[in-house]
């Protein structure tokens, strides 16, 4: 980017060789509620805090084509139909026409709007129109079509950060307690907002006592006023929640008591920490950098999902690894910032692309995406689990054991045997199918089971419901998407195979085995 940036420097100091706790999980004393006596709730933030609200700049600062800004003689043409802009380097506007396109009755239509309007009926791109845009019958202001220089470097539906952005990082005890990539992510994002459209707020919390909750709540007043002023009516929020979780219950760490972490229920911690930000988090994207014990315990996960619905969070992401390492998610989170925050793509649509850039993350953890849907008048979460799938080590996202449980051998599994089932289509125009539904494995160590007087160990992996994401698939690996569920759960309706029948005449499937 050609805009000048502020340079940051950091001093490097030597420290004794001690290691911080990197995994976001552990063991802590559990408390059923805050310590100490309850105190009166602090007064809400005064409405006067909203008096200084300013309307945000309506258009992006970055060209839709080259993603660069404007300097010197470069002009940014603002689309009259959306927040996108295009620069004079990427649009070949002849010098004789520059005064014409600058007239007040001439409107500009960006390439993205043109592409959407002409998707089914291609048409030349003129860019500038008199009085009305093409959708309202406007006529081209120029005699010929506009010559484009360059090509799309983003999706045609990308916006490139027109609205103000706020990143809020809730972190237990402060940045010294949990190692995360969020500061790196913040440093990356701020360069897209040279005119002050970005703020980063770090919110350390310790809510172990009623007194500390009161102090924490009061300390957020200034942040709330700052956020309301910055976001106005069109800004968006990216929130991170960095914490440890208690392995045996899924409870979240609330802070420390007498120098040691204590854990409380998910609902207790989230209500104490997120309570002051009620309203700010409505429509936000939220990422939980906590260990998978929250997901592993149904009660804890249900409380988290209830909180997302209560606070109006639009989408949320959580990881399932028992000892989740937030730094492993760095590439994934940078891709999320690029596509969802900067380009403002729909997170569910962009998710396969995010996963395709995060193979290493898949070796460490599954990823759960939760998106809010208000259809039918009752808010619900659409919950989808994504697991890395590898042909040899993790078919359909289910890991193959690294060691034979009978003899202790490693790397001893035979070539897997694929079991296929043949389906005859009832529709003459649809081809028959023979998908793999099971893999068979056996230990190849010659003495496996002899000590126990048992045959060599064998096992199989059944294909679960779901499918491999084509957009995130490589030659040997990909991501397996399980069927989405809803929270709260919908009534169960039994369904069967439709439009297909097994080939065998007695109603049983016809299975074929083959080595792969």
Coordinates of C-alpha atoms in Angstrom, one line a residue:
X1 CA 0.0 0.0 0.0
X2 CA 1.3 3.4 -0.9
X3 CA -0.1 5.4 2.0
X4 CA 2.4 6.3 4.6
X5 CA 2.1 4.3 7.7
X6 CA 3.2 5.0 11.3
X7 CA 6.1 2.8 12.3
X8 CA 6.0 0.9 15.5
X9 CA 9.1 -0.2 17.4
X10 CA 9.3 -2.6 20.3
X11 CA 12.1 -2.9 22.9
X12 CA 13.4 -6.5 23.5
X13 CA 14.2 -7.4 27.1
X14 CA 15.8 -10.5 28.5
X15 CA 13.9 -12.6 31.0
X16 CA 14.7 -15.7 33.0
X17 CA 13.8 -18.9 31.2
X18 CA 10.2 -19.5 32.3
X19 CA 7.3 -20.5 30.1
X20 CA 3.8 -19.0 30.1
X21 CA 0.8 -21.2 30.0
X22 CA 0.0 -21.4 26.2
X23 CA -2.8 -23.9 26.1
X24 CA -6.2 -22.3 26.9
X25 CA -7.3 -25.1 29.3
X26 CA -6.3 -26.5 32.7
X27 CA -7.5 -27.3 36.2
X28 CA -8.8 -24.7 38.7
X29 CA -10.9 -24.6 41.8
X30 CA -14.5 -24.3 40.9
X31 CA -16.8 -21.7 42.5
X32 CA -20.6 -21.6 42.1
X33 CA -20.6 -17.8 42.3
X34 CA -18.4 -14.7 42.9
X35 CA -16.7 -14.5 46.3
X36 CA -17.7 -11.9 48.9
X37 CA -20.9 -10.1 49.5
X38 CA -23.0 -8.7 46.6
X39 CA -22.8 -5.0 46.1
X40 CA -25.2 -2.6 44.4
X41 CA -25.1 -2.6 40.6
X42 CA -23.3 0.4 39.1
X43 CA -25.4 2.9 37.2
X44 CA -25.7 2.4 33.5
X45 CA -23.6 4.5 31.1
X46 CA -25.1 8.0 30.8
X47 CA -26.8 8.8 27.5
X48 CA -24.6 11.9 27.3
X49 CA -21.9 9.5 26.2
X50 CA -23.6 9.3 22.8
X51 CA -23.7 13.1 22.3
X52 CA -20.5 13.1 20.3
X53 CA -21.5 10.4 17.8
X54 CA -20.3 11.2 14.3
X55 CA -21.4 9.7 11.1
X56 CA -18.8 7.5 9.5
X57 CA -17.3 8.0 6.1
X58 CA -19.6 6.3 3.7
X59 CA -17.0 4.9 1.3
X60 CA -13.9 2.8 1.5
X61 CA -10.4 4.2 1.3
X62 CA -9.1 1.4 -0.9
X63 CA -9.6 0.6 -4.6
X64 CA -11.7 -2.4 -5.3
X65 CA -9.3 -3.6 -8.0
X66 CA -5.7 -2.9 -6.8
X67 CA -6.5 -2.6 -3.0
X68 CA -4.4 0.6 -2.9
X69 CA -5.2 4.1 -1.7
X70 CA -4.9 7.5 -3.3
X71 CA -1.9 9.8 -3.3
X72 CA -0.7 12.6 -5.6
X73 CA -2.8 12.9 -8.7
X74 CA -4.6 9.6 -8.1
X75 CA -8.3 9.9 -7.8
X76 CA -10.7 7.6 -6.0
X77 CA -14.1 7.4 -7.7
X78 CA -16.9 6.7 -5.2
X79 CA -19.7 4.4 -6.3
X80 CA -23.1 6.0 -6.1
X81 CA -24.7 2.6 -5.2
X82 CA -22.4 1.1 -2.6
X83 CA -19.4 2.0 -0.4
X84 CA -16.8 0.7 -2.9
X85 CA -14.3 2.9 -4.7
X86 CA -12.1 2.5 -7.8
X87 CA -8.9 4.5 -8.5
X88 CA -7.9 6.4 -11.6
X89 CA -5.0 4.0 -12.1
X90 CA -7.3 1.1 -12.6
X91 CA -9.9 3.0 -14.7
X92 CA -8.5 4.5 -17.9
X93 CA -10.4 7.8 -18.0
X94 CA -9.0 9.9 -20.8
X95 CA -7.8 13.3 -19.8
X96 CA -10.3 15.0 -22.1
X97 CA -13.1 13.3 -20.2
X98 CA -12.0 14.0 -16.6
X99 CA -13.9 17.3 -16.3
X100 CA -17.0 15.6 -17.7
X101 CA -17.0 12.8 -15.1
X102 CA -16.5 15.3 -12.3
X103 CA -19.7 17.1 -13.0
X104 CA -22.3 16.9 -10.2
X105 CA -25.0 15.2 -12.4
X106 CA -22.6 12.3 -13.3
X107 CA -22.9 9.2 -11.2
X108 CA -20.3 6.5 -10.9
X109 CA -21.1 2.8 -10.9
X110 CA -18.3 0.5 -9.7
X111 CA -17.3 -2.7 -11.4
X112 CA -18.8 -4.9 -8.6
X113 CA -22.2 -3.4 -9.0
X114 CA -22.0 -3.7 -12.8
X115 CA -21.0 -7.3 -12.5
X116 CA -23.9 -8.1 -10.3
X117 CA -26.4 -6.3 -12.6
X118 CA -25.1 -7.9 -15.8
X119 CA -24.5 -11.4 -14.4
X120 CA -27.1 -13.1 -16.7
X121 CA -26.9 -10.6 -19.5
X122 CA -23.3 -9.3 -20.2
X123 CA -22.9 -5.7 -21.1
X124 CA -20.1 -3.2 -21.7
X125 CA -18.8 -1.4 -18.6
X126 CA -19.2 2.4 -19.0
X127 CA -18.8 3.3 -15.3
X128 CA -20.1 6.9 -15.5
X129 CA -23.8 7.7 -16.1
X130 CA -25.9 10.9 -16.2
X131 CA -28.5 11.6 -13.6
X132 CA -29.4 7.9 -13.0
X133 CA -27.6 4.6 -12.7
X134 CA -28.3 1.9 -15.3
X135 CA -30.7 0.1 -13.0
X136 CA -32.9 3.3 -13.1
X137 CA -32.4 3.8 -16.8
X138 CA -29.4 6.1 -16.7
X139 CA -27.4 6.7 -19.9
X140 CA -23.6 6.5 -20.2
X141 CA -21.8 9.8 -19.8
X142 CA -18.9 8.7 -22.0
X143 CA -19.0 7.7 -25.7
X144 CA -17.1 4.5 -25.3
X145 CA -16.7 1.8 -22.6
X146 CA -14.1 2.2 -19.9
X147 CA -10.8 0.4 -20.2
X148 CA -9.9 -1.5 -17.1
X149 CA -6.3 -1.8 -15.9
X150 CA -5.6 -4.8 -13.7
X151 CA -8.0 -7.4 -12.4
X152 CA -10.0 -8.3 -9.3
X153 CA -7.8 -9.2 -6.4
X154 CA -10.8 -9.8 -4.2
X155 CA -14.3 -11.4 -4.6
X156 CA -16.6 -9.3 -6.6
X157 CA -18.8 -8.9 -3.5
X158 CA -16.0 -7.5 -1.4
X159 CA -16.3 -4.0 0.1
X160 CA -12.9 -3.4 1.5
X161 CA -13.7 -2.0 4.9
X162 CA -15.9 1.0 4.3
X163 CA -17.4 1.1 7.8
X164 CA -15.5 1.7 11.1
X165 CA -14.1 -1.5 12.7
X166 CA -13.6 -2.2 16.4
X167 CA -11.7 -5.1 17.8
X168 CA -12.4 -5.9 21.4
X169 CA -10.2 -8.5 23.2
X170 CA -11.6 -9.9 26.4
X171 CA -8.7 -11.6 28.1
X172 CA -8.5 -13.2 31.6
X173 CA -6.0 -11.4 33.8
X174 CA -4.5 -9.5 30.9
X175 CA -2.1 -10.3 28.0
X176 CA 0.4 -11.9 30.4
X177 CA -1.9 -14.8 31.2
X178 CA -2.9 -16.1 27.7
X179 CA -0.6 -16.1 24.7
X180 CA -2.7 -15.2 21.6
X181 CA -2.2 -13.9 18.1
X182 CA -4.8 -11.1 18.6
X183 CA -2.2 -8.2 18.9
X184 CA -0.6 -9.4 15.6
X185 CA -4.0 -9.4 14.0
X186 CA -4.8 -5.9 15.3
X187 CA -1.5 -4.6 13.9
X188 CA -2.4 -6.1 10.6
X189 CA -5.9 -4.6 10.5
X190 CA -5.0 -1.0 11.5
X191 CA -3.1 -0.4 8.3
X192 CA -6.4 -0.6 6.4
X193 CA -7.7 2.4 8.3
X194 CA -5.3 5.3 7.8
X195 CA -8.0 7.9 8.7
X196 CA -8.9 6.6 12.1
X197 CA -11.6 4.1 11.2
X198 CA -10.2 1.4 13.4
X199 CA -9.7 1.0 17.2
X200 CA -8.4 -1.9 19.3
X201 CA -9.6 -2.2 22.9
X202 CA -8.0 -4.8 25.2
X203 CA -10.3 -5.7 28.1
X204 CA -8.5 -7.7 30.9
X205 CA -10.9 -9.2 33.4
X206 CA -11.0 -10.7 36.9
X207 CA -14.5 -11.4 38.1
X208 CA -13.9 -13.7 41.0
X209 CA -15.6 -11.5 43.6
X210 CA -18.6 -9.2 43.8
X211 CA -16.2 -6.3 44.5
X212 CA -14.0 -7.1 41.4
X213 CA -17.1 -7.4 39.2
X214 CA -18.2 -3.9 40.4
X215 CA -14.8 -2.5 39.7
X216 CA -14.7 -4.2 36.3
X217 CA -18.1 -2.9 35.3
X218 CA -17.3 0.7 36.2
X219 CA -14.0 0.5 34.3
X220 CA -15.8 -0.3 31.1
X221 CA -17.8 3.0 31.0
X222 CA -15.1 4.8 29.1
X223 CA -14.7 2.0 26.6
X224 CA -18.5 1.9 25.9
X225 CA -18.6 5.6 25.2
X226 CA -15.5 5.3 23.0
X227 CA -17.1 2.4 21.0
X228 CA -20.4 4.1 20.6
X229 CA -18.7 7.2 19.3
X230 CA -16.5 5.2 16.9
X231 CA -19.0 2.8 15.6
X232 CA -21.9 5.2 15.2
X233 CA -24.7 3.4 13.4
X234 CA -22.8 1.4 10.8
X235 CA -19.6 0.1 12.3
X236 CA -18.9 -3.6 13.0
X237 CA -17.3 -5.4 15.9
X238 CA -14.8 -8.3 15.9
X239 CA -14.6 -9.7 19.5
X240 CA -12.1 -12.2 20.9
X241 CA -12.6 -14.0 24.2
X242 CA -9.2 -15.4 25.5
X243 CA -9.5 -17.6 28.6
X244 CA -8.6 -20.9 30.1
X245 CA -11.3 -23.6 30.8
X246 CA -11.6 -26.2 33.5
X247 CA -11.1 -29.7 32.0
X248 CA -13.5 -31.6 34.1
X249 CA -16.5 -29.3 33.7
X250 CA -15.9 -26.9 30.8
X251 CA -16.3 -23.9 33.2
X252 CA -14.3 -20.8 32.3
X253 CA -11.6 -19.2 34.5
X254 CA -13.0 -16.1 36.2
X255 CA -9.7 -14.8 37.6
X256 CA -7.5 -15.6 40.5
X257 CA -8.1 -15.9 44.2
X258 CA -5.1 -15.9 46.5
X259 CA -2.8 -16.2 43.4
X260 CA -4.5 -19.3 41.9
X261 CA -7.1 -19.4 39.1
X262 CA -10.7 -20.2 40.0
X263 CA -13.4 -21.3 37.5
X264 CA -17.1 -20.5 37.4
X265 CA -19.9 -21.6 35.1
X266 CA -19.8 -20.3 31.6
X267 CA -23.0 -18.3 32.1
X268 CA -21.6 -16.6 35.2
X269 CA -18.3 -15.6 33.6
X270 CA -19.9 -14.4 30.3
X271 CA -22.6 -12.4 32.0
X272 CA -20.1 -10.7 34.3
X273 CA -17.6 -10.0 31.5
X274 CA -19.9 -9.2 28.5
X275 CA -22.7 -7.6 30.5
X276 CA -21.4 -4.0 30.1
X277 CA -21.1 -4.5 26.3
X278 CA -24.7 -5.5 25.8
X279 CA -25.8 -3.8 22.6
X280 CA -22.2 -3.3 21.4
X281 CA -21.9 -7.0 20.7
X282 CA -25.2 -7.1 18.7
X283 CA -24.2 -8.2 15.2
X284 CA -20.6 -8.9 16.1
X285 CA -18.4 -11.7 15.0
X286 CA -16.9 -13.4 18.1
X287 CA -14.0 -15.9 18.4
X288 CA -13.5 -17.9 21.6
X289 CA -9.8 -18.8 22.1
X290 CA -10.5 -21.3 24.8
X291 CA -9.9 -25.1 25.1
X292 CA -12.4 -27.6 23.8
X293 CA -13.6 -28.7 27.3
X294 CA -16.3 -26.0 26.9
X295 CA -17.6 -27.8 23.8
X296 CA -17.0 -31.3 25.3
X297 CA -19.5 -30.6 28.2
X298 CA -23.0 -30.2 27.0
X299 CA -24.1 -27.9 29.9
X300 CA -21.1 -25.6 29.4
X301 CA -21.6 -25.4 25.6
X302 CA -25.3 -24.8 25.9
X303 CA -24.7 -21.9 28.3
X304 CA -22.2 -20.4 25.8
X305 CA -24.8 -20.7 23.0
X306 CA -27.5 -19.1 25.1
X307 CA -25.2 -16.2 25.8
X308 CA -24.6 -15.7 22.1
X309 CA -28.3 -15.5 21.5
X310 CA -28.9 -13.2 24.4
X311 CA -26.2 -10.7 23.2
X312 CA -27.3 -10.8 19.6
X313 CA -23.9 -12.0 18.3
X314 CA -24.2 -12.6 14.5
X315 CA -21.5 -15.4 14.3
X316 CA -19.1 -17.1 16.6
X317 CA -16.2 -19.6 16.3
X318 CA -14.9 -22.0 18.9
X319 CA -12.3 -24.8 18.7
X320 CA -12.5 -28.3 20.0
X321 CA -8.9 -29.3 20.9
X322 CA -8.6 -30.5 24.5
X323 CA -5.5 -28.3 24.9
X324 CA -6.1 -25.6 22.3
X325 CA -3.0 -23.5 21.4
X326 CA -4.3 -20.2 20.1
X327 CA -1.1 -19.4 18.2
X328 CA -1.8 -22.4 15.9
X329 CA -4.9 -20.5 14.6
X330 CA -2.9 -17.5 13.5
X331 CA -3.2 -18.1 9.7
X332 CA -6.9 -18.9 10.1
X333 CA -7.5 -15.7 12.0
X334 CA -5.6 -13.6 9.5
X335 CA -7.6 -15.0 6.7
X336 CA -10.8 -14.3 8.7
X337 CA -9.7 -10.7 9.2
X338 CA -8.9 -10.4 5.5
X339 CA -12.1 -11.9 4.1
X340 CA -14.8 -11.3 6.8
X341 CA -13.6 -8.0 8.3
X342 CA -11.8 -6.2 5.5
X343 CA -13.7 -7.6 2.5
X344 CA -16.9 -8.0 4.5
X345 CA -17.9 -11.4 3.1
X346 CA -20.5 -13.5 4.7
X347 CA -18.6 -15.7 7.2
X348 CA -20.5 -18.9 6.4
X349 CA -19.9 -18.4 2.7
X350 CA -16.3 -17.6 3.2
X351 CA -15.6 -20.4 5.7
X352 CA -14.5 -23.1 3.2
X353 CA -11.9 -20.6 1.8
X354 CA -10.7 -19.8 5.4
X355 CA -10.3 -23.5 6.1
X356 CA -8.4 -24.2 2.9
X357 CA -5.7 -21.8 4.1
X358 CA -5.5 -23.6 7.5
X359 CA -4.3 -27.2 7.0
X360 CA -2.1 -27.0 10.1
X361 CA -4.9 -25.8 12.2
X362 CA -6.9 -29.0 11.2
X363 CA -4.1 -31.2 12.5
X364 CA -4.6 -29.6 15.9
X365 CA -8.4 -29.0 16.3
X366 CA -11.8 -29.1 14.8
X367 CA -13.5 -25.8 14.2
X368 CA -17.2 -25.0 15.1
X369 CA -19.0 -22.2 13.3
X370 CA -22.2 -20.8 14.9
X371 CA -24.3 -18.2 13.0
X372 CA -27.5 -16.5 14.1
X373 CA -30.8 -16.9 12.2
X374 CA -33.9 -15.0 13.2
X375 CA -36.3 -16.7 10.7
X376 CA -39.7 -17.5 12.2
X377 CA -39.4 -14.9 14.9
X378 CA -37.4 -17.1 17.2
X379 CA -33.6 -16.5 17.2
X380 CA -31.6 -19.7 16.7
X381 CA -28.0 -20.7 16.1
X382 CA -27.0 -22.8 13.1
X383 CA -24.1 -24.9 14.5
X384 CA -21.6 -26.6 12.1
X385 CA -18.6 -28.7 12.9
X386 CA -15.6 -28.8 10.5
X387 CA -12.9 -31.4 10.9
X388 CA -9.7 -32.0 8.8
X389 CA -10.0 -35.1 6.7
X390 CA -6.9 -37.0 5.5
X391 CA -7.1 -40.1 3.3
X392 CA -4.6 -42.0 5.6
X393 CA -4.6 -40.5 9.0
X394 CA -8.1 -39.0 9.5
X395 CA -10.8 -40.2 7.1
X396 CA -14.0 -38.1 7.3
X397 CA -12.3 -36.2 10.2
X398 CA -12.1 -39.2 12.4
X399 CA -8.4 -39.9 13.5
X400 CA -6.9 -43.3 13.0
X401 CA -5.2 -44.4 16.3
X402 CA -1.5 -43.7 16.3
X403 CA -0.8 -46.9 18.3
X404 CA -2.3 -50.4 18.3
X405 CA -4.1 -50.7 21.7
X406 CA -3.4 -54.5 21.8
X407 CA 0.3 -54.7 21.1
X408 CA 1.5 -51.1 21.4
X409 CA 2.9 -51.0 17.8
X410 CA 3.0 -47.7 15.9
X411 CA 2.5 -47.3 12.2
X412 CA 1.4 -50.9 12.0
X413 CA -2.0 -50.5 10.3
X414 CA -2.5 -52.3 7.1
X415 CA -3.7 -50.6 3.9
X416 CA -7.2 -49.6 4.6
X417 CA -10.0 -51.6 2.9
X418 CA -12.8 -49.5 1.5
X419 CA -16.3 -50.9 1.8
X420 CA -18.7 -49.4 -0.8
X421 CA -22.4 -49.6 -1.0
X422 CA -24.1 -49.5 -4.4
X423 CA -27.3 -47.5 -4.9
X424 CA -29.5 -47.7 -7.9
X425 CA -31.1 -44.4 -8.7
X426 CA -34.8 -44.2 -9.2
X427 CA -34.3 -41.3 -11.7
X428 CA -33.1 -42.5 -15.1
X429 CA -31.3 -39.3 -15.6
X430 CA -29.2 -39.6 -12.4
X431 CA -26.2 -42.0 -12.4
X432 CA -25.9 -44.9 -9.9
X433 CA -23.6 -44.4 -7.0
X434 CA -21.1 -46.5 -5.1
X435 CA -19.8 -44.3 -2.2
X436 CA -17.4 -45.6 0.4
X437 CA -19.2 -45.9 3.8
X438 CA -16.6 -47.8 5.9
X439 CA -12.8 -48.4 6.1
X440 CA -11.4 -51.6 7.6
X441 CA -8.0 -51.7 9.4
X442 CA -5.9 -54.5 10.9
X443 CA -2.5 -54.5 12.8
X444 CA 0.3 -55.9 10.7
X445 CA 2.7 -56.6 13.7
X446 CA 3.3 -60.4 13.5
X447 CA 3.0 -61.0 17.2
X448 CA 0.0 -58.7 17.8
X449 CA -2.3 -60.3 20.3
X450 CA -0.1 -63.3 21.1
X451 CA 0.6 -62.2 24.6
X452 CA -3.1 -61.9 25.3
X453 CA -3.9 -65.0 23.2
X454 CA -6.1 -63.0 21.0
X455 CA -6.2 -62.4 17.2
X456 CA -4.5 -59.4 15.8
X457 CA -6.3 -56.2 16.5
X458 CA -8.8 -55.0 13.9
X459 CA -11.2 -52.0 13.8
X460 CA -13.2 -50.0 11.3
X461 CA -14.3 -46.4 10.8
X462 CA -17.8 -45.7 9.6
X463 CA -18.5 -42.6 7.5
X464 CA -20.6 -40.2 9.5
X465 CA -23.2 -37.9 8.1
X466 CA -21.7 -35.0 6.2
X467 CA -19.4 -34.3 3.2
X468 CA -16.0 -33.2 2.2
X469 CA -15.8 -29.5 1.3
X470 CA -14.8 -29.2 -2.3
X471 CA -13.5 -25.6 -1.9
X472 CA -11.1 -26.8 0.9
X473 CA -10.0 -30.0 -0.7
X474 CA -6.5 -30.9 -1.9
X475 CA -5.0 -34.0 -3.4
X476 CA -4.6 -35.9 -0.1
X477 CA -6.6 -33.9 2.5
X478 CA -9.5 -31.5 3.0
X479 CA -12.2 -30.5 5.5
X480 CA -15.2 -32.6 6.5
X481 CA -18.4 -30.7 7.2
X482 CA -20.9 -32.4 9.5
X483 CA -24.6 -31.7 9.1
X484 CA -25.6 -28.4 10.8
X485 CA -27.7 -28.5 13.9
X486 CA -29.7 -25.8 15.5
X487 CA -29.7 -24.3 19.0
X488 CA -32.2 -24.6 20.6
X489 CA -32.7 -28.0 18.9
X490 CA -35.6 -28.4 16.5
X491 CA -38.1 -31.3 16.9
X492 CA -36.7 -34.5 15.5
X493 CA -38.3 -35.6 12.1
X494 CA -37.2 -39.0 10.9
X495 CA -36.1 -39.0 7.2
X496 CA -34.9 -41.8 4.9
X497 CA -33.0 -42.2 1.7
X498 CA -35.1 -40.5 -1.1
X499 CA -34.8 -41.1 -4.8
X500 CA -32.4 -44.1 -4.4
X501 CA -32.7 -47.7 -3.6
X502 CA -30.1 -50.5 -2.9
X503 CA -29.4 -52.8 -5.8
X504 CA -30.1 -56.0 -3.9
X505 CA -33.6 -57.4 -4.2
X506 CA -34.1 -58.2 -0.5
X507 CA -33.7 -54.6 0.5
X508 CA -30.2 -54.9 1.9
X509 CA -27.3 -52.8 0.5
X510 CA -24.9 -54.5 -1.8
X511 CA -21.4 -53.9 -0.4
X512 CA -18.1 -54.1 -2.3
X513 CA -14.6 -54.1 -0.7
X514 CA -11.5 -52.7 -2.3
X515 CA -8.0 -51.8 -1.0
X516 CA -7.1 -48.2 -1.3

